[in-house]
mmCIF file of C-alpha atoms in Angstrom:
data_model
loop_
_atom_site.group_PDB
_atom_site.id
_atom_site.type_symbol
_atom_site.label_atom_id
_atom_site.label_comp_id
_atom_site.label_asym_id
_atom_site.label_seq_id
_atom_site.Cartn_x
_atom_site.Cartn_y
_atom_site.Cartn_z
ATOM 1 C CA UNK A 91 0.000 0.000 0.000
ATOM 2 C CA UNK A 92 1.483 3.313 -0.795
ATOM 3 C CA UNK A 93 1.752 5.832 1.932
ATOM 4 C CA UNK A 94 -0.652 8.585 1.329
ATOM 5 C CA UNK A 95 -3.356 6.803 0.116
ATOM 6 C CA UNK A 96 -6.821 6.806 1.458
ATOM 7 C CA UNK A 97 -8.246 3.662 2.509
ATOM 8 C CA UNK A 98 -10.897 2.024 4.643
ATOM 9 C CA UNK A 99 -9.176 0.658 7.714
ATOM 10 C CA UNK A 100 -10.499 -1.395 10.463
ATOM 11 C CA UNK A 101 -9.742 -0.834 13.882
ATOM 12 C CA UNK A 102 -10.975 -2.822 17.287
ATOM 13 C CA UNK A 103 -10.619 -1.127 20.112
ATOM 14 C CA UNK A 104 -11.246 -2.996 23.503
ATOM 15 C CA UNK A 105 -12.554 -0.073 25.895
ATOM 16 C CA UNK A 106 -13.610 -0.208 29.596
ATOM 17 C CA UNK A 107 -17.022 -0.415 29.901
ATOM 18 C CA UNK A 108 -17.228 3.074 32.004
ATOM 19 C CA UNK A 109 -20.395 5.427 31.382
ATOM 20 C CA UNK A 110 -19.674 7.680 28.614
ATOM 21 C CA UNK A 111 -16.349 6.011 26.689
ATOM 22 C CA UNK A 112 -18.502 6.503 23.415
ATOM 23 C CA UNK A 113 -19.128 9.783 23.669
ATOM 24 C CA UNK A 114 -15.220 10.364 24.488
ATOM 25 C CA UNK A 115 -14.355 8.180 21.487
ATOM 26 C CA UNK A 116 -16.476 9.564 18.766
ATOM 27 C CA UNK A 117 -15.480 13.162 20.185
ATOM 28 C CA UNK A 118 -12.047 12.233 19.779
ATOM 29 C CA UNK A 119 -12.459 11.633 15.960
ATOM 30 C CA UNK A 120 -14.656 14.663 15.411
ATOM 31 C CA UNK A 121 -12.121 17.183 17.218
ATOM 32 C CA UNK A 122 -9.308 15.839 14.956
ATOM 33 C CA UNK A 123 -11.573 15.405 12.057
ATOM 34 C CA UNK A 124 -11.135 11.657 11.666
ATOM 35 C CA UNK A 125 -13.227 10.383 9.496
ATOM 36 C CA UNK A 126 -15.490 6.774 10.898
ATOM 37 C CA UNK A 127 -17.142 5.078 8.032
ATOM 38 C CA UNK A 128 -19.111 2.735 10.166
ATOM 39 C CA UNK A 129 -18.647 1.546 13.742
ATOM 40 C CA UNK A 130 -19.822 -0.824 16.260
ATOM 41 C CA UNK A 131 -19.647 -1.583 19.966
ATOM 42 C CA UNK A 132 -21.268 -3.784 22.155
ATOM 43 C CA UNK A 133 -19.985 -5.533 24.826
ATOM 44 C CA UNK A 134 -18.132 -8.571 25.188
ATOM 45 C CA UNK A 135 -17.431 -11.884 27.433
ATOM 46 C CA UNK A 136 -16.476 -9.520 30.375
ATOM 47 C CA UNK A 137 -19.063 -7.219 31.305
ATOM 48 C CA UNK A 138 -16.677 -4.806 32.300
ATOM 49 C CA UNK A 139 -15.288 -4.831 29.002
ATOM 50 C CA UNK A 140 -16.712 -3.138 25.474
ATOM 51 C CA UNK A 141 -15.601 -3.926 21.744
ATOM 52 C CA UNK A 142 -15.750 -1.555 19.381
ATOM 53 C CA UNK A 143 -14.708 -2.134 15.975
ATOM 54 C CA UNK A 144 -14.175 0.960 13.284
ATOM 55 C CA UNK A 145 -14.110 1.380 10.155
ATOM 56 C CA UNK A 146 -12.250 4.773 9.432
ATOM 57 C CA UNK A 147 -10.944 6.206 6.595
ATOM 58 C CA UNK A 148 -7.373 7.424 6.126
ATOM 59 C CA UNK A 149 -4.085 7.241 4.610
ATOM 60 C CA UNK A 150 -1.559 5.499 6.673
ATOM 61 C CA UNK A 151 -0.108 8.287 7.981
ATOM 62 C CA UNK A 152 -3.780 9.516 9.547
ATOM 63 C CA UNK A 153 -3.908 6.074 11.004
ATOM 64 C CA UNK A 154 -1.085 6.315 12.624
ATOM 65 C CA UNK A 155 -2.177 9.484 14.605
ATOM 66 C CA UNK A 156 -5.458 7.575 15.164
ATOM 67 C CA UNK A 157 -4.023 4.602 16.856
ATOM 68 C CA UNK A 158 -2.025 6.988 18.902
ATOM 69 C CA UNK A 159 -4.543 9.426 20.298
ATOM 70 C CA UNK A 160 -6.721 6.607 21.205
ATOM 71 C CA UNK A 161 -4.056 4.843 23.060
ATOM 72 C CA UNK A 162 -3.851 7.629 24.973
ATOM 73 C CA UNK A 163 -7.439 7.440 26.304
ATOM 74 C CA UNK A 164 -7.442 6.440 29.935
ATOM 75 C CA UNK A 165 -10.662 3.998 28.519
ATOM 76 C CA UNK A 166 -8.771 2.490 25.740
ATOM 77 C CA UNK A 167 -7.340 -1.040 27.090
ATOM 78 C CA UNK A 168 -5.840 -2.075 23.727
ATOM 79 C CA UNK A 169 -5.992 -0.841 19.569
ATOM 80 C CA UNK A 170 -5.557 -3.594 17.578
ATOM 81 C CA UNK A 171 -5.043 -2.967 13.514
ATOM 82 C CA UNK A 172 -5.703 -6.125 11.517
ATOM 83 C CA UNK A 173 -4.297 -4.710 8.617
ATOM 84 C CA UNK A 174 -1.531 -6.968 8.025
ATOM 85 C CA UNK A 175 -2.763 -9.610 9.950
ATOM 86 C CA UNK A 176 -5.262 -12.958 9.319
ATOM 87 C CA UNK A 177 -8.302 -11.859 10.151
ATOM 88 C CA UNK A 178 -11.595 -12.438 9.060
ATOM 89 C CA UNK A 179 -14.583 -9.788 8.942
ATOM 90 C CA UNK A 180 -17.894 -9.960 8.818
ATOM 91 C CA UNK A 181 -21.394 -7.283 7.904
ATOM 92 C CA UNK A 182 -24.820 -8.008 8.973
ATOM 93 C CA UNK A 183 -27.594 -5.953 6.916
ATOM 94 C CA UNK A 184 -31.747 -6.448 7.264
ATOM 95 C CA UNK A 185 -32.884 -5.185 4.270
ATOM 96 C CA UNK A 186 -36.644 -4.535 3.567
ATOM 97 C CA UNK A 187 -37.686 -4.546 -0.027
ATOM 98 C CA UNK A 188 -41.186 -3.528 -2.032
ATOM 99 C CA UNK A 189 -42.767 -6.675 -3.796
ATOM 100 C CA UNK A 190 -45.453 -7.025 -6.285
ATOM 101 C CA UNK A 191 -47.413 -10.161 -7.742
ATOM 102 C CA UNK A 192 -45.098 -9.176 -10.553
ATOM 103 C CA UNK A 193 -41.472 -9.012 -9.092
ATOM 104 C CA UNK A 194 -42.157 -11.500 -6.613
ATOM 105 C CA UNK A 195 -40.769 -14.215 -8.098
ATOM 106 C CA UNK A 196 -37.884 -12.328 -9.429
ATOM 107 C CA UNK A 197 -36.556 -11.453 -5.956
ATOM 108 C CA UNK A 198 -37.267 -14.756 -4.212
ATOM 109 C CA UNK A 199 -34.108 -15.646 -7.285
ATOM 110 C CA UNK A 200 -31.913 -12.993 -5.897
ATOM 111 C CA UNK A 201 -32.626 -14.091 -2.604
ATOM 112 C CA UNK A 202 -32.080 -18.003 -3.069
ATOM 113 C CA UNK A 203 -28.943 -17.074 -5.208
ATOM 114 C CA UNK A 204 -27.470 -14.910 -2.619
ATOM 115 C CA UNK A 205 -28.162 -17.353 0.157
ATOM 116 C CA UNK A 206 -29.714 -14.891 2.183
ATOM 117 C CA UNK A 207 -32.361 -16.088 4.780
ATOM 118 C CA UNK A 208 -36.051 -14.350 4.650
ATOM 119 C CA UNK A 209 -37.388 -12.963 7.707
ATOM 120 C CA UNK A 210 -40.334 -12.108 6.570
ATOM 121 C CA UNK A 211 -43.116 -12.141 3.536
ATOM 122 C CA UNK A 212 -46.055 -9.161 3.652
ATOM 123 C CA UNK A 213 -48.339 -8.366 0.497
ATOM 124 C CA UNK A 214 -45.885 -5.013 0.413
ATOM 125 C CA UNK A 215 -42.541 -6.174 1.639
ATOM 126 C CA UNK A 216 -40.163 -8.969 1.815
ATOM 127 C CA UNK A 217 -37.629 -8.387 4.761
ATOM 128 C CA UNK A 218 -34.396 -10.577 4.542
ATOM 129 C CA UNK A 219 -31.309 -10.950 6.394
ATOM 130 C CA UNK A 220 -27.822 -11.589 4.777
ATOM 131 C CA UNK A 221 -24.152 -11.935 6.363
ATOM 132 C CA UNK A 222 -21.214 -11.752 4.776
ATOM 133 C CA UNK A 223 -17.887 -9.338 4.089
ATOM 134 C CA UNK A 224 -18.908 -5.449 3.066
ATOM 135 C CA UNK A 225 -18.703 -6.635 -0.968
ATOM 136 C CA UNK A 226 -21.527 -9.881 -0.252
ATOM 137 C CA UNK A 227 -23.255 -7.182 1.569
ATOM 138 C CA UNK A 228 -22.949 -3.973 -1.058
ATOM 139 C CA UNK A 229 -23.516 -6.590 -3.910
ATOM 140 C CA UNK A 230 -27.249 -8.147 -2.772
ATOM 141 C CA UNK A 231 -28.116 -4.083 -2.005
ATOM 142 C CA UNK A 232 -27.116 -3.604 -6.091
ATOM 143 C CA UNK A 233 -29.494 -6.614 -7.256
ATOM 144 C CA UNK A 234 -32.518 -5.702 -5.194
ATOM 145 C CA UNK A 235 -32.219 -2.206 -5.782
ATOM 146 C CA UNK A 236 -34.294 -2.289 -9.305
ATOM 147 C CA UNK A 237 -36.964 -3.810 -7.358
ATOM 148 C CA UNK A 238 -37.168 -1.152 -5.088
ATOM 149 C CA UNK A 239 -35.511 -1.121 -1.289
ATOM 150 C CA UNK A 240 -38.055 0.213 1.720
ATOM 151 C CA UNK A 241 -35.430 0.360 4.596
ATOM 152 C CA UNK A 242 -31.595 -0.957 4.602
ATOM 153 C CA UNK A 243 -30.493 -1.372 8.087
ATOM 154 C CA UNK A 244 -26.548 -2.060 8.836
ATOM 155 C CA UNK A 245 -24.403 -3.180 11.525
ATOM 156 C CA UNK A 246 -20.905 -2.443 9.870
ATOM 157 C CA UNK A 247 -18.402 -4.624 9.825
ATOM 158 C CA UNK A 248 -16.776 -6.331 12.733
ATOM 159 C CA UNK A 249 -13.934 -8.331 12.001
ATOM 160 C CA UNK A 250 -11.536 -10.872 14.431
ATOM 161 C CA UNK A 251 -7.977 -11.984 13.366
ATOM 162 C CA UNK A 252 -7.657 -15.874 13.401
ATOM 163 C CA UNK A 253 -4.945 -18.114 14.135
ATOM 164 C CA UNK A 254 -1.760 -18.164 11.301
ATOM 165 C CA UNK A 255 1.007 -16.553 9.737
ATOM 166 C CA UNK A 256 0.941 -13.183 9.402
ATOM 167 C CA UNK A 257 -0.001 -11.980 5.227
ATOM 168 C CA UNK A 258 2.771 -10.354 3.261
ATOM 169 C CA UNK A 259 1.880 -7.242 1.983
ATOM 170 C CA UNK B 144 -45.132 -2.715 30.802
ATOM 171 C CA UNK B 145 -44.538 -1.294 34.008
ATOM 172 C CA UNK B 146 -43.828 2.835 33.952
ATOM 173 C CA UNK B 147 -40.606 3.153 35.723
ATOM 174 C CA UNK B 148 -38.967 -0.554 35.063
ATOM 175 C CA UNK B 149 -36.181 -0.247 33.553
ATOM 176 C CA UNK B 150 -35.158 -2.507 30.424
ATOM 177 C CA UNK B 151 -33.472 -2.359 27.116
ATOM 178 C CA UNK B 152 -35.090 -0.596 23.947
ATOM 179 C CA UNK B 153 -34.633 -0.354 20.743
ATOM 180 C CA UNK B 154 -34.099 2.808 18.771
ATOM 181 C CA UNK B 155 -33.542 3.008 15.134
ATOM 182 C CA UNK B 156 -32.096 6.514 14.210
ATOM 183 C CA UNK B 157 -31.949 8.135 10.920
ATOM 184 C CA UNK B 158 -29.568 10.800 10.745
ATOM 185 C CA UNK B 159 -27.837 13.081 7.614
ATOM 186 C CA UNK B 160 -24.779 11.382 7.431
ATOM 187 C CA UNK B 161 -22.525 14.954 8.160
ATOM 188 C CA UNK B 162 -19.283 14.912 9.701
ATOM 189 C CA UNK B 163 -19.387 14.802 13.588
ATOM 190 C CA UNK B 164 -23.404 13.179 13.793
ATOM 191 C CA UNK B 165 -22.146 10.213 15.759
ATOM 192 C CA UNK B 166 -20.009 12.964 18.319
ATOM 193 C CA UNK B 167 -23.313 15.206 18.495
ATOM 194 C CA UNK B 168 -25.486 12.228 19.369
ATOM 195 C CA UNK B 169 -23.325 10.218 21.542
ATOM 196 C CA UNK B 170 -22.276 13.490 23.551
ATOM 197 C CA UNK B 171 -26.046 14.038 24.039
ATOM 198 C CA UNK B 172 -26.504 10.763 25.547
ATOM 199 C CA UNK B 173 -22.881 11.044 27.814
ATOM 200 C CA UNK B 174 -24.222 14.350 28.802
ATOM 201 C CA UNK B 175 -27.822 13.774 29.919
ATOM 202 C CA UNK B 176 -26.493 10.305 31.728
ATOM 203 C CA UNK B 177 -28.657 8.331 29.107
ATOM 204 C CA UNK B 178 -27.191 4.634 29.272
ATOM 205 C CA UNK B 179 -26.348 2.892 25.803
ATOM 206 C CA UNK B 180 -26.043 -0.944 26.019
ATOM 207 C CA UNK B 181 -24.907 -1.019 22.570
ATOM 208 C CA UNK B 182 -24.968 0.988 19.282
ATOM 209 C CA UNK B 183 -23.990 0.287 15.417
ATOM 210 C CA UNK B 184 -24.075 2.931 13.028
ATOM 211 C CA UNK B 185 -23.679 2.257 9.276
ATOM 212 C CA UNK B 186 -24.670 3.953 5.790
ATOM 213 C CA UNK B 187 -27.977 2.671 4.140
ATOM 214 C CA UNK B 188 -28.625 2.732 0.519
ATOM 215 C CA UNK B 189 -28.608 6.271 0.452
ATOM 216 C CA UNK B 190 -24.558 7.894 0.965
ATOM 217 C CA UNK B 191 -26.149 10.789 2.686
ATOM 218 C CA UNK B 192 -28.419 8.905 5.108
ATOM 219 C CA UNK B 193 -26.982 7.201 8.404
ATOM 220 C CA UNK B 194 -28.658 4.340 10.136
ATOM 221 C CA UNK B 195 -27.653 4.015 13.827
ATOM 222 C CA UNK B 196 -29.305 1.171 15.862
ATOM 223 C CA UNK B 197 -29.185 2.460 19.570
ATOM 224 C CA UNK B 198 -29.589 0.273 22.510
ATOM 225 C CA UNK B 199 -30.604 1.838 25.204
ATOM 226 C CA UNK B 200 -31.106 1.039 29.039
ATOM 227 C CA UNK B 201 -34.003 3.310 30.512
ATOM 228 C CA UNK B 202 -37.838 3.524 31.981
ATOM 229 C CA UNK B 203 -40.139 4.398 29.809
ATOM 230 C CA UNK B 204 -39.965 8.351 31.304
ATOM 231 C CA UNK B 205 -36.268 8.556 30.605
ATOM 232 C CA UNK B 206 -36.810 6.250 26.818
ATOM 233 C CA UNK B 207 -39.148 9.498 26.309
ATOM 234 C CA UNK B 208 -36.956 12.234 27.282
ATOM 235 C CA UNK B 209 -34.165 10.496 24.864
ATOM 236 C CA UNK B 210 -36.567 10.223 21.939
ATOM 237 C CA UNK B 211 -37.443 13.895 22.588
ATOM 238 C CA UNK B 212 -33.505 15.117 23.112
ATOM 239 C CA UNK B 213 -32.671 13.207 19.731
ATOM 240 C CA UNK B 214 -35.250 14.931 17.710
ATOM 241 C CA UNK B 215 -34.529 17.928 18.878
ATOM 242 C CA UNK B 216 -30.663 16.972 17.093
ATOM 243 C CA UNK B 217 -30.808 18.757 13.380
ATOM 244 C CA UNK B 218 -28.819 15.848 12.127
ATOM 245 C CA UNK B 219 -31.590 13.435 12.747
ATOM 246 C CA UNK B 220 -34.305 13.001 10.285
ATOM 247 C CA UNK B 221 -35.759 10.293 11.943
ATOM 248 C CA UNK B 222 -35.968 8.371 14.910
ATOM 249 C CA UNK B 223 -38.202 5.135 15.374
ATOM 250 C CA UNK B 224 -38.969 3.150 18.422
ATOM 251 C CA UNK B 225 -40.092 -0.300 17.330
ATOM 252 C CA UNK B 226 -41.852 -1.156 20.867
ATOM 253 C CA UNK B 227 -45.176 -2.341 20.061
ATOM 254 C CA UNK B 228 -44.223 -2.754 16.506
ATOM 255 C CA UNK B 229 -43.712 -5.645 14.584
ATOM 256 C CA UNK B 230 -40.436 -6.669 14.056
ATOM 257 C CA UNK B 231 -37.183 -8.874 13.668
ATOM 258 C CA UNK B 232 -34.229 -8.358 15.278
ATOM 259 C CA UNK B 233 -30.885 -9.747 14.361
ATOM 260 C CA UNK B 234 -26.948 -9.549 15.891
ATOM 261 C CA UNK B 235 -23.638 -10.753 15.007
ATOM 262 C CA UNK B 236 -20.910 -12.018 16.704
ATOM 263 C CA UNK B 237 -17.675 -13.365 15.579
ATOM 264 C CA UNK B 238 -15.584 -15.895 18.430
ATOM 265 C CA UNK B 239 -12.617 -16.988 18.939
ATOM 266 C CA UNK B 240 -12.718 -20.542 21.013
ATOM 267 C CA UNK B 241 -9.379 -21.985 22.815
ATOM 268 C CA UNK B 242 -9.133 -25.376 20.909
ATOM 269 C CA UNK B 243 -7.131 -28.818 22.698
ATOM 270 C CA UNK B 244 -7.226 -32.497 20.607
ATOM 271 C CA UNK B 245 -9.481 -32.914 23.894
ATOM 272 C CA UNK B 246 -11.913 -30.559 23.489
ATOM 273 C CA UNK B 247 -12.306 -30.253 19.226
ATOM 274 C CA UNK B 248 -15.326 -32.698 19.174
ATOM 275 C CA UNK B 249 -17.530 -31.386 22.001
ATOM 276 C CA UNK B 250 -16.793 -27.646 20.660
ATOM 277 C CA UNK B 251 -17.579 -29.371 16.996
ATOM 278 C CA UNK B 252 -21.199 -30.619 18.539
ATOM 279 C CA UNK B 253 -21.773 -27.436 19.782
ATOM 280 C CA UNK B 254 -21.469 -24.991 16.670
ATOM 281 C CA UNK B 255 -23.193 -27.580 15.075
ATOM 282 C CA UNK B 256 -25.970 -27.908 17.153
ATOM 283 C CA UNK B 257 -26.016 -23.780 17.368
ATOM 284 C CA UNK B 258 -25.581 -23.350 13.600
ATOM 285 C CA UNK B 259 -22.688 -21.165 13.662
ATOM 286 C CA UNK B 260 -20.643 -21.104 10.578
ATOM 287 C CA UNK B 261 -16.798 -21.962 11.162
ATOM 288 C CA UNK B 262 -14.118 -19.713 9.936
ATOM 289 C CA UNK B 263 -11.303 -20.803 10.414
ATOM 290 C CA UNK B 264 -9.865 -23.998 12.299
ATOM 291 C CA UNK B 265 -6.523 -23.430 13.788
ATOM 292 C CA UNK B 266 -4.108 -25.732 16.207
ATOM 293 C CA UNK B 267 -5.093 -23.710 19.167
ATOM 294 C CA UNK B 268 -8.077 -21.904 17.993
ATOM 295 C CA UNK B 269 -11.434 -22.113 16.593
ATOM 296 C CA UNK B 270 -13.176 -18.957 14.743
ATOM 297 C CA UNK B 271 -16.766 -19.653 14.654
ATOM 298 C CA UNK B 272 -19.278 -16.533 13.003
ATOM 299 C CA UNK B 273 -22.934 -16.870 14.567
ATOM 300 C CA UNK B 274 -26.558 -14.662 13.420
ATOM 301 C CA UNK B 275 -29.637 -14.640 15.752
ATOM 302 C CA UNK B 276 -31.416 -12.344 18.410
ATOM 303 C CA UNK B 277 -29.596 -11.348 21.352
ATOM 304 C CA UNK B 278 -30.733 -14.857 23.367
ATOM 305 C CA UNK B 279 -29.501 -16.949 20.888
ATOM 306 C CA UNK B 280 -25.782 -15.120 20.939
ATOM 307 C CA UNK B 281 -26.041 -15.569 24.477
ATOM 308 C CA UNK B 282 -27.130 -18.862 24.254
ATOM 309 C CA UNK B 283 -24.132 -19.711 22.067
ATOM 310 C CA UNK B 284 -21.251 -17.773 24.178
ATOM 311 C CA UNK B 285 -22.418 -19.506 27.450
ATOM 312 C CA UNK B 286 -22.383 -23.065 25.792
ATOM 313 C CA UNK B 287 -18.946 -22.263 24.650
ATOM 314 C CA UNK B 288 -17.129 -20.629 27.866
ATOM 315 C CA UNK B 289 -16.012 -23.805 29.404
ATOM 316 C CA UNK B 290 -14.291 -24.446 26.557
ATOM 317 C CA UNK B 291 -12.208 -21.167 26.983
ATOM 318 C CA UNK B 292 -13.914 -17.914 24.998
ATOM 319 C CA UNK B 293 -10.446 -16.100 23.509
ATOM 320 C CA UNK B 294 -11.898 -13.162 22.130
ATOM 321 C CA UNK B 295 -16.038 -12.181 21.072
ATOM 322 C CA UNK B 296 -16.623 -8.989 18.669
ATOM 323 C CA UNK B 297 -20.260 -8.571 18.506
ATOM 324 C CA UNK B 298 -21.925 -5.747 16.338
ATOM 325 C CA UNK B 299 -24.658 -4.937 18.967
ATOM 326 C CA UNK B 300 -28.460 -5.456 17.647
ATOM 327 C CA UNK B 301 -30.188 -4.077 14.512
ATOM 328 C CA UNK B 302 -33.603 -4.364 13.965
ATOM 329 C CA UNK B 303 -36.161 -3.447 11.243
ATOM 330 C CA UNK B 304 -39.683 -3.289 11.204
ATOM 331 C CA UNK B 305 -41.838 -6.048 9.054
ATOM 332 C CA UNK B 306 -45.279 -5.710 7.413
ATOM 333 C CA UNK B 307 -48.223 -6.630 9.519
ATOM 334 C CA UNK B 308 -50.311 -5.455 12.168
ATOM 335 C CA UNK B 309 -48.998 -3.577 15.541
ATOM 336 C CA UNK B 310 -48.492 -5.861 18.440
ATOM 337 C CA UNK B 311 -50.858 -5.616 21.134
ATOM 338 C CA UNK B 312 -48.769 -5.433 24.048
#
């Protein structure tokens, strides 16, 4: 990757689970005018322990000052950057789209073909579910967009590094 | 419901994806003391328009004043509680399971029996990927813990409303 170049990044950030951390976080970004593309926290095994994982984007040298402010959060327990690492990541979208007699059949197609799972099946709306990396996820949007999409909600990605060599970039 | 017991709701939040919207809102909730259990924020299938799934832990007075204090926010557009709506609700979590010879099979039986996809089999760790509502990620975290949990990243829940009639709670 050349330096310079912006990119979507993903970042997981273990925080303690103390009132307010998000607000510090995504005030953090905003005063230095980091960018977050999507981002996600809940909490984890440990109760007294959150997950966040973000999606920013920046060029390498704007991640760098990222990582570095947050470390300095008294919250932050631990930045971990995947990029370069084995990892594996992961979208979750809920997508409600408008159906007719006529399209019907046409979307159940895109549905089966995507291996998406179907939630639910009104006279108006079909509401599935699909999981899968940001491009599974962006590509079902593109094929049920002609038909007409009600309501597209997101999780963003979350991602976890598994066990194995590290990649060479 | 009770007024004045306090449980988790469900907001869905449509904002104008500006820079800062996640700061503004987040601050608003550090500032009044509201309590998020979890939150996701992602684009939809509009680049202006923000979806952010808010979890929040309140009574019914304080899931009021929040509702109120977001509106009041010129970056949201829209904000929808799905209580006595109809609706599905999905999460995702991604975990990382200590793995021994010993131990493979029973973990095996159990993300079978769960129906959690495996991602990745390593000599000391198992990466397993598992959709459902919140009880069922629960479910699936609790079966595995004896085993040794390494690492969960959950998104937090999303939810989206589905045709039909309102719930009569």
């Amino acid at each position: 990757m050349k330096k310079g170049k912006v990119d979507k990044f993903t970042l997981t950030v273990i925080v303690e689970n103390k009132f307010g951390v998000l607000a510090r976080i995504a005030g953090l970004f905003s005063a230095r005018g980091f960018n977050i593309h999507s981002l996600a926290v809940s909490e984890t095994e440990d109760p007294t322990i959150s997950c966040m994982t973000i999606v920013v984007i920046a060029d390498e040298k704007i991640l760098e000052q990222i990582k570095k402010q947050l470390n300095k959060l008294i919250d932050v327990v631990e930045v971990i950057d995947l990029t370069n690492r084995q990892y594996e990541e992961r979208e979750l979208v809920l997508i409600n789209i408008k159906v007719t007699s006529k399209t019907k059949d046409d979307i159940m197609r895109v549905i089966h073909t995507m291996g998406a799972e179907i939630l639910d099946v009104g006279k108006n709306t079909i509401t599935i579910e699909e999981t899968g990396d940001t491009k599974k996820i962006n590509s079902i949007i593109e094929l049920l967009r002609p038909f007409g999409i009600k309501e597209v909600v997101r999780t963003g990605k979350i991602a976890i590094q598994t066990e194995g060599e590290k990649r060479e970039n």
